[in-house]
Amino acid sequence: MKKGLIALSCVAAFATTSFSNDANTEMYKQIQALKAQIEALEKKVAAQEAAQTQKVEQPTVKVVDEKRIENIEKKLDTVSKTATAAKIQSGNDNLKWDVDFRTQVDNIQYKLADGTKAKNNALLTNRLWLGAGYKADDNSSFHGKLSYNKAFGDTANHSQSNTNPGYADFDWVTNENATDNTLKVKEAYWLYTQEKLFGSNIPWAASVGRRPSTDGLPINIRNDQKENSPLSHVVDVEFDGFSIKLDTEELTGLQGSWFKICGGRGLTNATPRFDMFSPAYSRDDEKNVDVDMLGFIAVPYDNGQYSVHMNYAKAWNLIGFDQSSLNTFNGAYAAYNPLYGGTPNATTAYNLQMATPAFKDVGDIEFATILFKTEGIGNGISDYLDNSVAFASFAASKTNPNEKGMLGSLESETGTSVWLGVNAPCPILPDSAKIGFEWNKGSKYWRSMTYGEDTYAGSKIATRGQAWEVYRTQKLTNALSFGLSYVLMQYDYTGSNSFFGYDGTPHEIGGAQANGMNAVESAQDVRAYMRYKF
């Protein structure tokens, strides 16, 4: 409205100038009267705007009820605690699941001592891991992993089942062998943590259950996953037990140092329930005594780039076959197998079944390893070397046999193994792909506890001879990845993948049958997989 009045004022002014000398006096008077009315109207509007500007609202004063505010604060505190507990139970720390699903094809080739070959051009498998975790409070948590590992088209209780006869369902490797479609427990343990040990500034943790004892450092580098415990150069096998870990950096002054005591039971001596001759779960004196293991893992130094890792363990009452039982079985097998001039019929099949040897306690064994690892080669030399990982590991095993002998010897025997590896960005797609190379060398009496190594052609870590592996992994999406690897194991001695008795005797492989058996001279595994992890 104000703009309109100003416009009318301009018109009036213009009209006054134009008609001031006009002879028509009447028209002039009318214009002057109109001008006066406009000026009066403008003053009125200006006065209203001024009054509106000067008008100030007075605030409403309310009386503060301090008691009421105090009650509200108490209610808010109660609501906050309830909300936190609800968050722990239903949102923040409830049972969390993760998935690791792998579909893989393996081309497996064996060359035998007599020049013949055995192979499987396309072993197709699905492996599923369902990880679970629950953190009830700041100090305690649960961790678990369910697993199934199954060959395409395979199932339980038929002629192609990989469960009976055989050791596919053996407790040490129940989740690393392709069996049936049942879901098994791979890991299940509780973990308790504290920031102070007896008041001292030493963080510590304790855990008991089905241990995360496969895929430890450095085999986890090839497998593209976080390392478990212990070091996989000497122990990569499923078992149940405990661990106590101390962070010793404050105590020793060595950066990143820690120490862990681990123990467990590999096999138990107990009578089954409803046994006709002994009370349920009592000791069975006719079977092997318990197989137990105790040792430690130590990291004396870890600055984030360079680290040193050590592992020592001793296992008691290891299992194996004695010489007499194994010779009887080999004779029955030769009588049944046409490759050795035998005749497969009902009689030879029955004799072979009856001659199948039983495990016996053959003695104890000690393991030790030391590993050096660098996360990044050099310091700022190049982005490529900064993103590369290299390691060198040396391990030894020492047997302590009883009267039945270990590895075919009644004397204590020492074996050694060297393992070198590097993992680096792939020159093609360095941001999403990795390439790696590993080399293993094991001596005549080298004996590792690596039955859980996830390689269908056998444990390359246990090789008495040399093993090579080259691999490539690539992330396709945040969850989906692709992997390709080639493993070649060349054996100088037999027994690399056997147990600890006479079956593990290191007979030299030189183009002839070793110990009456057609031993494997070399094995290779070419595998490709797609993997989904989230």
Coordinates of C-alpha atoms in Angstrom, one line a residue:
M1 CA 0.0 0.0 0.0
K2 CA 2.9 2.3 0.8
K3 CA 4.4 1.9 -2.6
G4 CA 1.0 2.8 -4.1
L5 CA 0.7 6.0 -2.1
I6 CA 4.2 7.1 -3.1
A7 CA 3.3 6.6 -6.7
L8 CA 0.2 8.7 -6.4
S9 CA 2.3 11.4 -4.7
C10 CA 4.6 11.4 -7.7
V11 CA 1.6 11.8 -10.0
A12 CA 0.3 14.6 -8.0
A13 CA 3.6 16.4 -8.0
F14 CA 3.9 16.0 -11.7
A15 CA 0.4 17.3 -12.2
T16 CA 1.1 20.3 -10.0
T17 CA 4.1 21.3 -12.1
S18 CA 2.3 20.8 -15.4
F19 CA -0.8 22.7 -14.5
S20 CA 0.6 25.5 -12.3
N21 CA 0.3 28.0 -15.1
D22 CA -2.9 26.6 -16.5
A23 CA -5.7 29.1 -16.8
N24 CA -8.3 26.5 -15.6
T25 CA -8.3 27.4 -11.9
E26 CA -11.0 24.9 -11.0
M27 CA -9.0 22.0 -12.1
Y28 CA -6.0 23.3 -10.3
K29 CA -8.0 23.5 -7.0
Q30 CA -9.2 19.9 -7.4
I31 CA -5.7 18.7 -7.9
Q32 CA -4.5 20.6 -4.8
A33 CA -7.2 19.0 -2.7
L34 CA -6.3 15.6 -3.9
K35 CA -2.7 16.2 -3.0
A36 CA -3.6 17.2 0.5
Q37 CA -5.6 14.0 1.0
I38 CA -2.7 11.9 -0.2
E39 CA -0.3 13.6 2.2
A40 CA -2.6 13.1 5.1
L41 CA -3.0 9.5 4.2
E42 CA 0.8 9.0 4.1
K43 CA 1.3 10.6 7.5
K44 CA -1.3 8.2 9.0
V45 CA 0.4 5.1 7.5
A46 CA 3.8 6.3 8.8
A47 CA 2.4 6.8 12.3
Q48 CA 0.9 3.3 12.3
E49 CA 4.3 1.8 11.2
A50 CA 6.2 3.7 13.9
A51 CA 3.8 2.5 16.6
Q52 CA 4.1 -1.1 15.4
T53 CA 7.9 -0.9 15.5
Q54 CA 8.0 0.6 19.0
K55 CA 5.5 -2.1 20.4
V56 CA 7.4 -4.5 22.7
E57 CA 5.9 -7.7 24.1
Q58 CA 6.5 -8.2 27.8
P59 CA 7.7 -11.8 28.7
T60 CA 5.5 -14.0 30.8
V61 CA 7.2 -14.7 34.1
K62 CA 6.7 -18.2 35.4
V63 CA 7.5 -19.6 38.8
V64 CA 10.2 -22.3 38.7
D65 CA 9.3 -25.5 40.6
E66 CA 12.7 -26.8 41.6
K67 CA 11.3 -30.0 43.2
R68 CA 9.4 -30.8 40.0
I69 CA 12.6 -30.3 38.0
E70 CA 14.5 -32.6 40.3
N71 CA 11.9 -35.3 39.9
I72 CA 12.0 -35.0 36.1
E73 CA 15.9 -35.4 36.2
K74 CA 15.5 -38.6 38.2
K75 CA 13.0 -40.0 35.7
L76 CA 15.3 -39.1 32.8
D77 CA 18.2 -40.9 34.5
T78 CA 16.0 -44.0 34.9
V79 CA 14.8 -43.8 31.3
S80 CA 18.4 -43.5 30.1
K81 CA 19.5 -46.6 32.0
T82 CA 16.5 -48.6 30.7
A83 CA 17.2 -47.4 27.2
T84 CA 20.9 -48.5 27.5
A85 CA 19.9 -52.0 28.7
A86 CA 17.4 -52.3 25.9
K87 CA 20.0 -51.3 23.4
I88 CA 22.4 -53.9 24.7
Q89 CA 19.7 -56.6 24.6
S90 CA 18.1 -55.8 21.3
G91 CA 20.1 -53.4 19.2
N92 CA 23.8 -52.9 20.0
D93 CA 25.1 -56.2 21.5
N94 CA 22.6 -58.9 20.6
L95 CA 23.7 -62.0 18.8
K96 CA 25.3 -60.8 15.6
W97 CA 25.7 -63.1 12.6
D98 CA 28.2 -62.9 9.8
V99 CA 28.5 -65.2 6.7
D100 CA 31.5 -66.6 4.8
F101 CA 30.2 -68.7 1.9
R102 CA 32.7 -70.2 -0.6
T103 CA 32.0 -72.2 -3.8
Q104 CA 35.2 -73.8 -5.1
V105 CA 36.4 -76.1 -7.8
D106 CA 39.7 -78.1 -7.4
N107 CA 41.7 -79.9 -10.0
I108 CA 43.7 -82.5 -8.0
Q109 CA 46.5 -84.5 -9.6
Y110 CA 48.7 -87.1 -7.9
K111 CA 51.8 -88.8 -9.3
L112 CA 52.6 -92.1 -7.6
A113 CA 56.0 -93.8 -7.0
D114 CA 55.4 -96.4 -9.7
G115 CA 54.7 -93.8 -12.3
T116 CA 50.9 -94.1 -12.2
K117 CA 48.6 -91.2 -11.6
A118 CA 45.4 -90.5 -9.6
K119 CA 43.3 -87.4 -10.2
N120 CA 40.0 -85.6 -9.9
N121 CA 39.6 -83.0 -12.6
A122 CA 36.8 -81.1 -11.0
L123 CA 36.0 -81.5 -7.3
L124 CA 33.1 -79.1 -6.6
T125 CA 32.5 -78.0 -3.0
N126 CA 30.4 -75.6 -1.0
R127 CA 31.7 -74.3 2.3
L128 CA 29.6 -72.2 4.7
W129 CA 30.7 -70.5 7.9
L130 CA 28.1 -68.8 10.0
G131 CA 29.9 -66.6 12.6
A132 CA 28.0 -65.5 15.7
G133 CA 28.9 -63.1 18.5
Y134 CA 27.2 -61.6 21.6
K135 CA 28.6 -59.0 24.0
A136 CA 26.5 -58.9 27.1
D137 CA 28.6 -56.3 28.9
D138 CA 31.9 -54.5 28.6
N139 CA 33.9 -57.4 29.9
S140 CA 32.4 -60.6 28.6
S141 CA 31.4 -61.9 25.1
F142 CA 30.6 -65.0 23.3
H143 CA 32.0 -66.1 19.9
G144 CA 30.9 -69.0 17.7
K145 CA 31.1 -70.4 14.2
L146 CA 28.9 -73.0 12.6
S147 CA 30.2 -74.8 9.5
Y148 CA 29.4 -77.1 6.7
N149 CA 31.7 -78.3 4.0
K150 CA 30.1 -80.5 1.3
A151 CA 31.0 -81.8 -2.2
F152 CA 28.4 -81.2 -4.9
G153 CA 26.0 -84.1 -5.0
D154 CA 27.5 -85.8 -1.9
T155 CA 25.5 -86.8 1.1
A156 CA 25.9 -89.1 4.1
N157 CA 25.6 -92.9 4.3
H158 CA 26.1 -94.1 0.7
S159 CA 28.9 -95.5 -1.3
Q160 CA 30.5 -92.2 -2.1
S161 CA 30.2 -90.8 1.4
N162 CA 33.5 -89.4 2.7
T163 CA 32.7 -90.4 6.3
N164 CA 33.0 -94.2 6.7
P165 CA 35.5 -95.6 6.3
G166 CA 38.0 -92.8 6.7
Y167 CA 38.8 -89.9 8.9
A168 CA 36.7 -87.1 7.4
D169 CA 34.5 -86.9 10.5
F170 CA 37.6 -87.0 12.8
D171 CA 37.3 -84.2 15.5
W172 CA 40.6 -82.5 14.4
V173 CA 39.3 -81.9 10.9
T174 CA 35.5 -82.2 11.0
N175 CA 35.0 -78.8 9.3
E176 CA 37.9 -78.9 6.8
N177 CA 36.9 -82.1 5.0
A178 CA 34.1 -82.2 2.5
T179 CA 31.5 -84.5 4.0
D180 CA 27.7 -84.2 4.2
N181 CA 25.3 -81.3 4.5
T182 CA 25.1 -81.3 8.3
L183 CA 25.9 -78.1 10.2
K184 CA 28.8 -78.6 12.7
V185 CA 30.3 -76.5 15.4
K186 CA 33.7 -75.1 14.4
E187 CA 34.1 -72.5 17.2
A188 CA 32.2 -71.8 20.4
Y189 CA 33.9 -70.0 23.3
W190 CA 33.4 -67.2 25.9
L191 CA 35.9 -64.4 26.3
Y192 CA 36.4 -62.4 29.5
T193 CA 38.6 -59.2 29.4
Q194 CA 39.9 -56.8 32.1
E195 CA 42.0 -53.7 31.9
K196 CA 44.0 -54.4 35.1
L197 CA 45.6 -57.6 36.5
F198 CA 45.6 -57.5 40.4
G199 CA 45.5 -53.8 40.3
S200 CA 48.5 -53.4 37.9
N201 CA 48.2 -51.8 34.5
I202 CA 48.3 -55.1 32.6
P203 CA 45.2 -55.8 30.4
W204 CA 44.4 -59.5 30.3
A205 CA 41.8 -61.9 28.9
A206 CA 40.7 -65.5 29.5
S207 CA 38.7 -67.8 27.3
V208 CA 37.3 -71.4 27.3
G209 CA 35.6 -73.4 24.6
R210 CA 35.9 -74.7 21.1
R211 CA 39.0 -72.8 20.1
P212 CA 39.7 -70.6 17.0
S213 CA 42.7 -72.8 16.4
T214 CA 42.8 -73.1 12.5
D215 CA 43.7 -70.4 10.0
G216 CA 46.3 -68.8 12.2
L217 CA 49.3 -66.7 11.1
P218 CA 50.6 -66.9 8.4
I219 CA 48.1 -69.2 6.5
N220 CA 45.5 -66.6 7.0
I221 CA 47.3 -64.3 4.6
R222 CA 46.7 -66.7 1.7
N223 CA 43.2 -67.3 2.9
D224 CA 42.4 -63.5 2.9
Q225 CA 41.1 -63.4 6.5
K226 CA 41.9 -62.3 10.0
E227 CA 44.4 -64.6 11.8
N228 CA 43.3 -67.0 14.5
S229 CA 45.5 -68.6 17.1
P230 CA 48.0 -70.3 17.3
L231 CA 50.7 -70.0 14.6
S232 CA 49.7 -72.3 11.8
H233 CA 53.3 -73.5 11.0
V234 CA 53.0 -76.0 13.8
V235 CA 49.4 -76.2 14.8
D236 CA 46.4 -75.9 12.5
V237 CA 43.8 -78.3 13.9
E238 CA 40.5 -78.1 15.6
F239 CA 40.4 -78.7 19.4
D240 CA 38.7 -77.7 22.6
G241 CA 40.6 -75.8 25.4
F242 CA 41.4 -72.5 27.1
S243 CA 43.6 -69.5 26.8
I244 CA 44.9 -66.8 29.1
K245 CA 46.4 -63.7 27.5
L246 CA 48.4 -60.9 29.0
D247 CA 49.3 -57.6 27.3
T248 CA 52.9 -57.1 28.5
E249 CA 53.9 -53.9 26.8
E250 CA 53.7 -51.9 30.1
L251 CA 55.6 -54.6 31.9
T252 CA 58.4 -55.2 29.4
G253 CA 58.6 -51.9 27.7
L254 CA 58.5 -53.7 24.3
Q255 CA 56.1 -52.2 21.9
G256 CA 53.0 -54.3 21.2
S257 CA 54.2 -57.3 23.2
W258 CA 51.8 -59.9 24.6
F259 CA 51.9 -63.4 26.0
K260 CA 49.2 -66.2 25.8
I261 CA 49.0 -69.6 27.5
C262 CA 46.9 -72.1 25.6
G263 CA 45.9 -75.6 26.4
G264 CA 43.3 -78.2 25.2
R265 CA 42.2 -81.7 24.7
G266 CA 42.5 -83.3 21.3
L267 CA 40.9 -86.7 22.1
T268 CA 39.2 -87.9 25.2
N269 CA 39.2 -91.3 26.9
A270 CA 35.6 -91.9 28.1
T271 CA 33.2 -94.8 27.9
P272 CA 30.0 -93.9 25.9
R273 CA 26.7 -93.7 27.6
F274 CA 24.7 -97.0 27.8
D275 CA 27.9 -99.1 27.4
M276 CA 27.2 -102.7 28.5
F277 CA 30.4 -103.1 30.4
S278 CA 31.3 -99.8 32.1
P279 CA 29.5 -96.9 33.7
A280 CA 28.7 -94.0 31.4
Y281 CA 31.7 -91.7 30.6
S282 CA 34.0 -93.6 33.0
R283 CA 37.7 -94.1 32.0
D284 CA 38.2 -96.8 29.3
D285 CA 41.4 -98.5 30.1
E286 CA 41.3 -100.5 26.8
K287 CA 41.5 -97.3 24.7
N288 CA 44.1 -94.5 24.4
V289 CA 44.5 -92.1 27.3
D290 CA 43.5 -88.5 26.7
V291 CA 45.4 -86.5 24.1
D292 CA 46.3 -83.1 25.7
M293 CA 48.2 -80.1 24.5
L294 CA 49.7 -77.2 26.4
G295 CA 51.9 -74.3 25.2
F296 CA 52.3 -70.6 24.8
I297 CA 52.2 -68.0 22.1
A298 CA 54.3 -64.8 22.5
V299 CA 54.7 -61.6 20.5
P300 CA 57.8 -59.9 22.0
Y301 CA 57.6 -57.0 19.5
D302 CA 55.0 -55.5 17.2
N303 CA 55.1 -51.9 16.1
G304 CA 52.4 -52.2 13.5
Q305 CA 54.9 -52.8 10.6
Y306 CA 57.5 -55.2 12.0
S307 CA 56.6 -58.0 14.4
V308 CA 58.0 -61.2 15.9
H309 CA 55.8 -64.2 16.8
M310 CA 56.8 -67.2 18.8
N311 CA 55.0 -70.5 19.6
Y312 CA 55.8 -73.5 21.7
A313 CA 53.6 -76.5 22.5
K314 CA 53.8 -80.0 23.8
A315 CA 51.2 -82.7 23.1
W316 CA 50.9 -85.9 25.2
N317 CA 49.8 -89.4 24.1
L318 CA 49.7 -88.9 20.4
I319 CA 48.0 -91.4 18.2
G320 CA 49.3 -93.7 15.5
F321 CA 49.5 -97.3 14.3
D322 CA 52.1 -99.7 15.5
Q323 CA 54.3 -101.7 13.0
S324 CA 52.6 -105.1 13.5
S325 CA 49.1 -103.7 13.0
L326 CA 50.1 -101.7 9.9
N327 CA 51.9 -104.6 8.3
T328 CA 48.9 -106.8 8.8
F329 CA 46.7 -104.2 7.2
N330 CA 49.0 -103.6 4.2
G331 CA 49.0 -107.4 3.6
A332 CA 45.2 -107.5 3.6
Y333 CA 45.0 -104.5 1.4
A334 CA 47.4 -106.0 -1.2
A335 CA 45.3 -109.2 -1.2
Y336 CA 42.2 -107.2 -1.9
N337 CA 43.6 -104.6 -4.4
P338 CA 44.1 -105.7 -8.1
L339 CA 46.9 -103.1 -8.4
Y340 CA 48.9 -105.4 -6.2
G341 CA 47.8 -108.6 -7.7
G342 CA 44.9 -109.1 -5.2
T343 CA 41.4 -110.3 -5.8
P344 CA 38.4 -108.2 -4.5
N345 CA 35.8 -110.6 -3.2
A346 CA 33.8 -111.1 0.0
T347 CA 36.6 -112.9 1.8
T348 CA 39.4 -110.4 1.0
A349 CA 37.0 -107.5 1.8
Y350 CA 36.2 -109.1 5.2
N351 CA 39.9 -109.7 5.9
L352 CA 40.6 -106.1 5.0
Q353 CA 37.9 -104.8 7.3
M354 CA 39.1 -106.9 10.2
A355 CA 42.7 -105.9 9.6
T356 CA 41.9 -102.1 9.9
P357 CA 44.3 -100.9 12.6
A358 CA 43.2 -99.1 15.7
F359 CA 44.9 -96.0 17.1
K360 CA 47.4 -96.5 19.9
D361 CA 49.3 -94.2 22.2
V362 CA 52.8 -93.8 20.7
G363 CA 54.3 -91.0 22.7
D364 CA 54.6 -87.2 23.0
I365 CA 55.8 -84.5 20.7
E366 CA 57.1 -80.9 21.1
F367 CA 56.6 -78.0 18.6
A368 CA 58.4 -74.7 18.3
T369 CA 58.3 -71.9 15.8
I370 CA 59.4 -68.3 15.3
L371 CA 58.0 -66.0 12.6
F372 CA 59.1 -62.6 11.4
K373 CA 56.5 -60.5 9.6
T374 CA 56.5 -57.1 7.9
E375 CA 53.4 -55.2 7.0
G376 CA 54.9 -53.0 4.3
I377 CA 58.4 -53.5 2.9
G378 CA 60.7 -50.7 3.6
N379 CA 59.6 -47.2 4.6
G380 CA 58.0 -45.0 2.0
I381 CA 59.9 -46.5 -0.9
S382 CA 56.8 -46.9 -3.0
D383 CA 53.0 -47.3 -2.5
Y384 CA 53.4 -50.8 -3.9
L385 CA 55.9 -51.9 -1.3
D386 CA 54.0 -50.1 1.5
N387 CA 51.0 -52.3 0.7
S388 CA 53.0 -55.6 0.6
V389 CA 53.4 -58.2 3.3
A390 CA 56.3 -60.6 3.7
F391 CA 57.1 -63.3 6.3
A392 CA 59.7 -65.9 7.2
S393 CA 59.0 -68.7 9.6
F394 CA 61.2 -71.4 11.0
A395 CA 59.7 -74.4 12.9
A396 CA 60.9 -77.6 14.6
S397 CA 59.3 -80.8 15.9
K398 CA 60.8 -83.3 18.4
T399 CA 59.3 -86.7 19.2
N400 CA 59.4 -88.5 22.5
P401 CA 58.3 -92.0 21.7
N402 CA 57.2 -94.8 24.0
E403 CA 57.9 -98.5 23.3
K404 CA 55.7 -98.5 20.2
G405 CA 57.8 -95.9 18.5
M406 CA 57.0 -92.6 16.8
L407 CA 57.5 -92.0 13.0
G408 CA 59.0 -95.5 12.7
S409 CA 61.7 -94.8 15.3
L410 CA 62.2 -95.7 18.9
E411 CA 64.6 -92.8 19.3
S412 CA 63.7 -89.1 19.7
E413 CA 63.7 -87.5 16.2
T414 CA 63.9 -83.8 15.3
G415 CA 62.4 -82.4 12.2
T416 CA 62.6 -78.8 10.8
S417 CA 60.7 -76.7 8.3
V418 CA 61.1 -73.3 6.6
W419 CA 58.2 -71.3 5.3
L420 CA 58.6 -68.1 3.2
G421 CA 55.9 -65.9 1.7
V422 CA 55.0 -62.6 0.2
N423 CA 51.7 -61.0 -0.5
A424 CA 51.5 -57.9 -2.7
P425 CA 49.1 -55.8 -4.8
C426 CA 48.5 -57.3 -8.2
P427 CA 50.1 -55.1 -11.0
I428 CA 46.7 -55.4 -12.7
L429 CA 44.0 -53.8 -10.5
P430 CA 46.4 -53.1 -7.5
D431 CA 43.6 -51.5 -5.6
S432 CA 41.3 -54.5 -5.5
A433 CA 43.6 -57.6 -6.2
K434 CA 46.5 -59.3 -4.4
I435 CA 49.0 -61.8 -5.6
G436 CA 51.1 -64.1 -3.4
F437 CA 53.9 -66.6 -3.4
E438 CA 54.9 -69.1 -0.7
W439 CA 57.6 -71.8 -0.4
N440 CA 57.9 -74.6 2.2
K441 CA 60.7 -77.0 2.9
G442 CA 60.4 -79.8 5.4
S443 CA 63.1 -82.3 6.5
K444 CA 62.9 -86.1 6.9
Y445 CA 61.4 -86.2 10.4
W446 CA 59.4 -83.0 10.1
R447 CA 55.9 -83.6 11.8
S448 CA 53.4 -80.7 12.1
M449 CA 49.9 -80.7 13.7
T450 CA 48.3 -79.2 10.6
Y451 CA 45.5 -81.6 9.8
G452 CA 43.0 -78.7 9.6
E453 CA 44.8 -76.9 6.7
D454 CA 42.1 -76.3 4.1
T455 CA 43.9 -77.9 1.1
Y456 CA 42.1 -80.9 -0.3
A457 CA 45.3 -82.4 -1.7
G458 CA 46.9 -82.5 1.7
S459 CA 48.7 -80.2 4.0
K460 CA 51.5 -78.3 2.2
I461 CA 52.8 -77.2 5.6
A462 CA 53.5 -80.9 6.5
T463 CA 55.4 -81.6 3.4
R464 CA 58.6 -83.6 3.8
G465 CA 60.2 -82.1 0.7
Q466 CA 59.3 -78.9 -1.0
A467 CA 56.0 -77.1 -1.7
W468 CA 55.2 -74.1 -3.8
E469 CA 52.1 -72.0 -4.0
V470 CA 51.2 -69.0 -6.2
Y471 CA 47.8 -67.4 -5.8
R472 CA 45.7 -64.4 -6.7
T473 CA 42.7 -62.9 -4.8
Q474 CA 40.4 -60.1 -6.0
K475 CA 37.5 -58.2 -4.5
L476 CA 34.6 -57.8 -6.9
T477 CA 32.3 -56.0 -4.5
N478 CA 32.4 -55.2 -0.8
A479 CA 31.2 -58.7 -0.1
L480 CA 32.1 -60.8 -3.2
S481 CA 35.6 -62.0 -4.0
F482 CA 37.4 -64.3 -6.4
G483 CA 40.5 -66.5 -5.8
L484 CA 42.8 -68.7 -7.9
S485 CA 45.7 -70.7 -6.6
Y486 CA 48.2 -73.4 -7.7
V487 CA 49.9 -75.7 -5.1
L488 CA 52.6 -78.2 -5.9
M489 CA 53.9 -80.6 -3.2
Q490 CA 57.0 -82.7 -4.0
Y491 CA 57.7 -85.3 -1.4
D492 CA 61.2 -86.6 -0.6
Y493 CA 59.8 -88.9 2.1
T494 CA 56.5 -90.7 2.9
G495 CA 54.3 -89.9 5.9
S496 CA 53.8 -86.2 5.4
N497 CA 50.1 -86.4 6.0
S498 CA 50.0 -89.4 8.3
F499 CA 49.6 -89.7 12.1
F500 CA 52.4 -90.1 14.6
G501 CA 53.1 -93.9 14.7
Y502 CA 54.7 -96.3 12.3
D503 CA 52.4 -94.9 9.6
G504 CA 54.4 -91.7 9.7
T505 CA 57.7 -93.5 8.9
P506 CA 59.8 -91.3 6.5
H507 CA 60.6 -93.8 3.7
E508 CA 62.6 -92.3 0.9
I509 CA 60.7 -91.9 -2.3
G510 CA 62.9 -92.8 -5.3
G511 CA 60.8 -94.3 -8.0
A512 CA 59.9 -97.5 -6.1
Q513 CA 57.1 -98.5 -3.8
A514 CA 57.9 -97.4 -0.2
N515 CA 57.1 -99.8 2.6
G516 CA 55.1 -102.0 0.2
M517 CA 52.8 -99.1 -0.6
N518 CA 52.6 -97.1 -3.8
A519 CA 53.4 -93.8 -2.2
V520 CA 52.5 -90.4 -3.5
E521 CA 55.6 -88.8 -5.1
S522 CA 54.0 -85.4 -5.9
A523 CA 50.6 -83.7 -5.6
Q524 CA 49.1 -80.6 -7.1
D525 CA 45.9 -78.7 -6.6
V526 CA 44.6 -76.0 -8.9
R527 CA 41.6 -74.3 -7.4
A528 CA 39.3 -71.4 -8.2
Y529 CA 36.6 -70.1 -5.9
M530 CA 34.0 -67.4 -5.5
R531 CA 33.5 -66.2 -1.9
Y532 CA 30.8 -64.1 -0.2
K533 CA 31.6 -62.5 3.1
F534 CA 29.7 -60.0 5.1

